[in-house]
Amino acid sequence: MSRIAKTPNTINRHHVNPAAIRVVEHLRRADFEAYIVGGAVRDLILGGQPKDFDVATNAKPEEIKALFRRARVIGRRFQIVHVRDGKDIIEVTTYRGPHDSDGSLKSASQQSAQGLLLRDNVYGTLEQDAARRDLTINAMYYDPVSETILDQIDGSSDIAARLIRVIGDPEKRYREDPVRMLRVARFAAKLQFDIETKTEAAIGECATLLGEIPPPRLFDEFLKLFMAGHGKPTLLLLLHHGLLDSLCPEAASLIEREPRYKALVTNAMGNTDLRVQEGRPVTPAFLLAALLWPALQNRANTLVDQGEAPLQAIHSAGQQVIAETCLHMAIPRRFSFPVREIWELQPRLERKQPRKIKDLLANRRFRAAYDLLLLRADSPEPLDGIGDFWEQQQQKYPELVGSAPPQPDDRPPRRRRPRRNRNP
Ligand code: ATP
Ligand code: MG
């Protein structure tokens, strides 16, 4: 294990969450090892402010739970403990060990015939824990007491070289957990790092393994990929590596084939990234409406060719596209409803019927539908002057825009507990 001393300006102690330091100190008072680990250390070294803090320790989940008043063990496939400290939640994980180690219990470790890890609760040492993390840059341990970093995998060299590198044999690591491929693309886009050659080459072999991942986990990953302010570069990388198919195969193949769809979707992502960077609210519903629009339009066109009326065609196609997509990523209904509303407004906005203008302006999805319409017009689709028309109407009746009261089927969004959805 190599220790690299903290250089004065790499980690700014003020960027370290005091709650995470308290958790580390408390575990150590009970004679356990404890470090801040993973993405927080990576972001601290890069000079950023981590969004959450994970702690790794040799204490077992039940031992951690016994030490903290407000602690909950969560997860089955991958148990972790959430320790609450004021409004902060610190995720505390026990060091994981290799699965083939002697004496690993069947109930603790499970692997599918293809090598996919189904359960990962085999505990180990810090060195073993580092080796089973996904990327070298995510496998550094920060000791906030001595202010040193433990870096046996040499993640700091890859940070300096701006490289995303999977730890160990990439193909084996992707087989254990194919979501690691999406993580490679996500971090490469977010950090603007290059992908190391072998890490990149194995993706081609393994991309289809993402079909084994449960759809709810892929939807969680979708949110991380596209809602964090780097959606556009992430999308381009996913396309480049044939990884978008794992989330939405039908839309992905149309985006790959037709430049106007690629333009529409990349512009939607780019606009959302700007909103995130400006701290404005963003909704997954709009992104999904744009991302899946190619599939929706393609299917609706086919239905119209078969004689269906345009509004009905969009309605039926909407149902089909959502159902098909949910086989890959499970879109919760609180998002799929608005997606379909945004789609169904498209032909109605295109018609510009004078009697309907005020109702359409008042529709609570008007803004999102109008934004999609603009993206379509720019892509370009032949929608002559449509943007100007609706711009003028909004200027004429600004108080109406989105003013309609919620409908009876509008359920308030349910609060979800943060879910830990990952393999080792
Ligand atoms: P961020 O939270 O900024 O998205 P992160 O690196 O903290 O990035 P998390 O998903 O919070 O990502 O995971 C915490 C750490 O757990 C990672 O840094 C990595 O060390 C490890 N990890 C996460 N997912 C995997 C995985 N699929 N395989 C192996 N290790 C993983
Ligand atoms: Mg994290």
Coordinates of N, CA and C and ligand atoms in Angstrom, one line a residue, residues 38-39 42 51-52 54 132-134 138 177 180 183 186-187 190 217 224 420 422-424, ligand 1:
G38 N -14.0 6.7 -2.4 CA -14.7 6.7 -3.7 C -14.8 8.1 -4.3
G39 N -16.0 8.4 -4.8 CA -16.2 9.6 -5.6 C -15.8 10.9 -4.9
R42 N -12.1 11.4 -5.1 CA -11.8 11.8 -6.5 C -12.1 13.3 -6.7
K51 N -20.7 15.7 -4.0 CA -22.1 15.9 -3.7 C -22.5 14.9 -2.6
D52 N -21.8 13.8 -2.4 CA -22.1 13.0 -1.2 C -20.8 12.3 -0.8
D54 N -19.0 8.9 1.0 CA -19.1 7.5 1.4 C -17.9 7.2 2.4
R132 N -11.9 -4.2 -5.7 CA -13.2 -4.5 -6.3 C -14.0 -3.3 -6.6
R133 N -13.4 -2.1 -6.4 CA -14.1 -0.9 -6.9 C -14.1 -0.8 -8.4
D134 N -14.8 0.1 -9.0 CA -14.9 0.0 -10.5 C -13.8 0.7 -11.2
N138 N -11.7 5.9 -8.6 CA -12.8 5.8 -7.5 C -12.3 5.0 -6.4
D177 N -20.5 -6.9 -13.5 CA -21.5 -5.8 -13.4 C -21.4 -4.9 -14.6
R180 N -21.0 -1.0 -15.0 CA -19.7 -0.3 -15.0 C -19.4 0.3 -16.3
R183 N -21.0 3.6 -16.3 CA -20.2 4.4 -15.4 C -19.0 5.0 -16.0
R186 N -20.1 7.7 -18.2 CA -20.6 8.9 -17.4 C -19.4 9.7 -16.8
F187 N -18.4 9.0 -16.2 CA -17.3 9.7 -15.6 C -16.4 10.3 -16.7
K190 N -18.3 13.4 -17.7 CA -18.4 14.4 -16.6 C -17.0 15.1 -16.4
R217 N -32.9 -0.6 -12.1 CA -31.6 -0.1 -11.9 C -31.1 0.7 -13.1
K224 N -28.8 9.4 -13.5 CA -27.4 9.8 -13.2 C -26.7 10.2 -14.5
R420 N -29.9 2.4 -3.1 CA -28.6 2.0 -3.4 C -28.7 0.9 -4.4
R422 N -26.6 -0.9 -6.8 CA -25.4 -1.2 -7.5 C -24.9 -2.5 -7.1
N423 N -24.1 -3.1 -8.0 CA -23.3 -4.2 -7.7 C -22.0 -3.7 -7.1
P424 N -21.1 -4.6 -6.8 CA -19.9 -4.2 -6.1 C -19.2 -3.1 -6.7
Ligands
ATP1 P1 -21.0 10.2 -7.9 O1 -21.7 9.9 -6.5 O2 -20.3 11.5 -8.0 O3 -21.9 9.8 -9.0 P2 -19.3 8.0 -7.0 O4 -18.0 7.6 -7.5 O5 -19.4 8.5 -5.6 O6 -19.8 9.1 -8.0 P3 -21.3 6.1 -6.3 O7 -22.3 5.4 -7.2 O8 -21.8 7.0 -5.2 O9 -20.3 6.8 -7.3 O10 -20.4 4.9 -5.7 C1 -19.5 5.1 -4.6 C2 -18.2 4.3 -4.9 O11 -18.6 2.9 -4.9 C3 -17.6 4.5 -6.2 O12 -16.7 5.6 -6.2 C4 -16.8 3.2 -6.4 O13 -15.7 3.1 -5.7 C5 -17.8 2.2 -5.8 N1 -18.8 1.7 -6.9 C6 -20.0 2.2 -7.3 N2 -20.5 1.5 -8.2 C7 -19.7 0.4 -8.4 C8 -19.8 -0.7 -9.3 N3 -20.8 -0.9 -10.1 N4 -18.7 -1.5 -9.2 C9 -17.7 -1.3 -8.4 N5 -17.6 -0.3 -7.6 C10 -18.6 0.6 -7.6

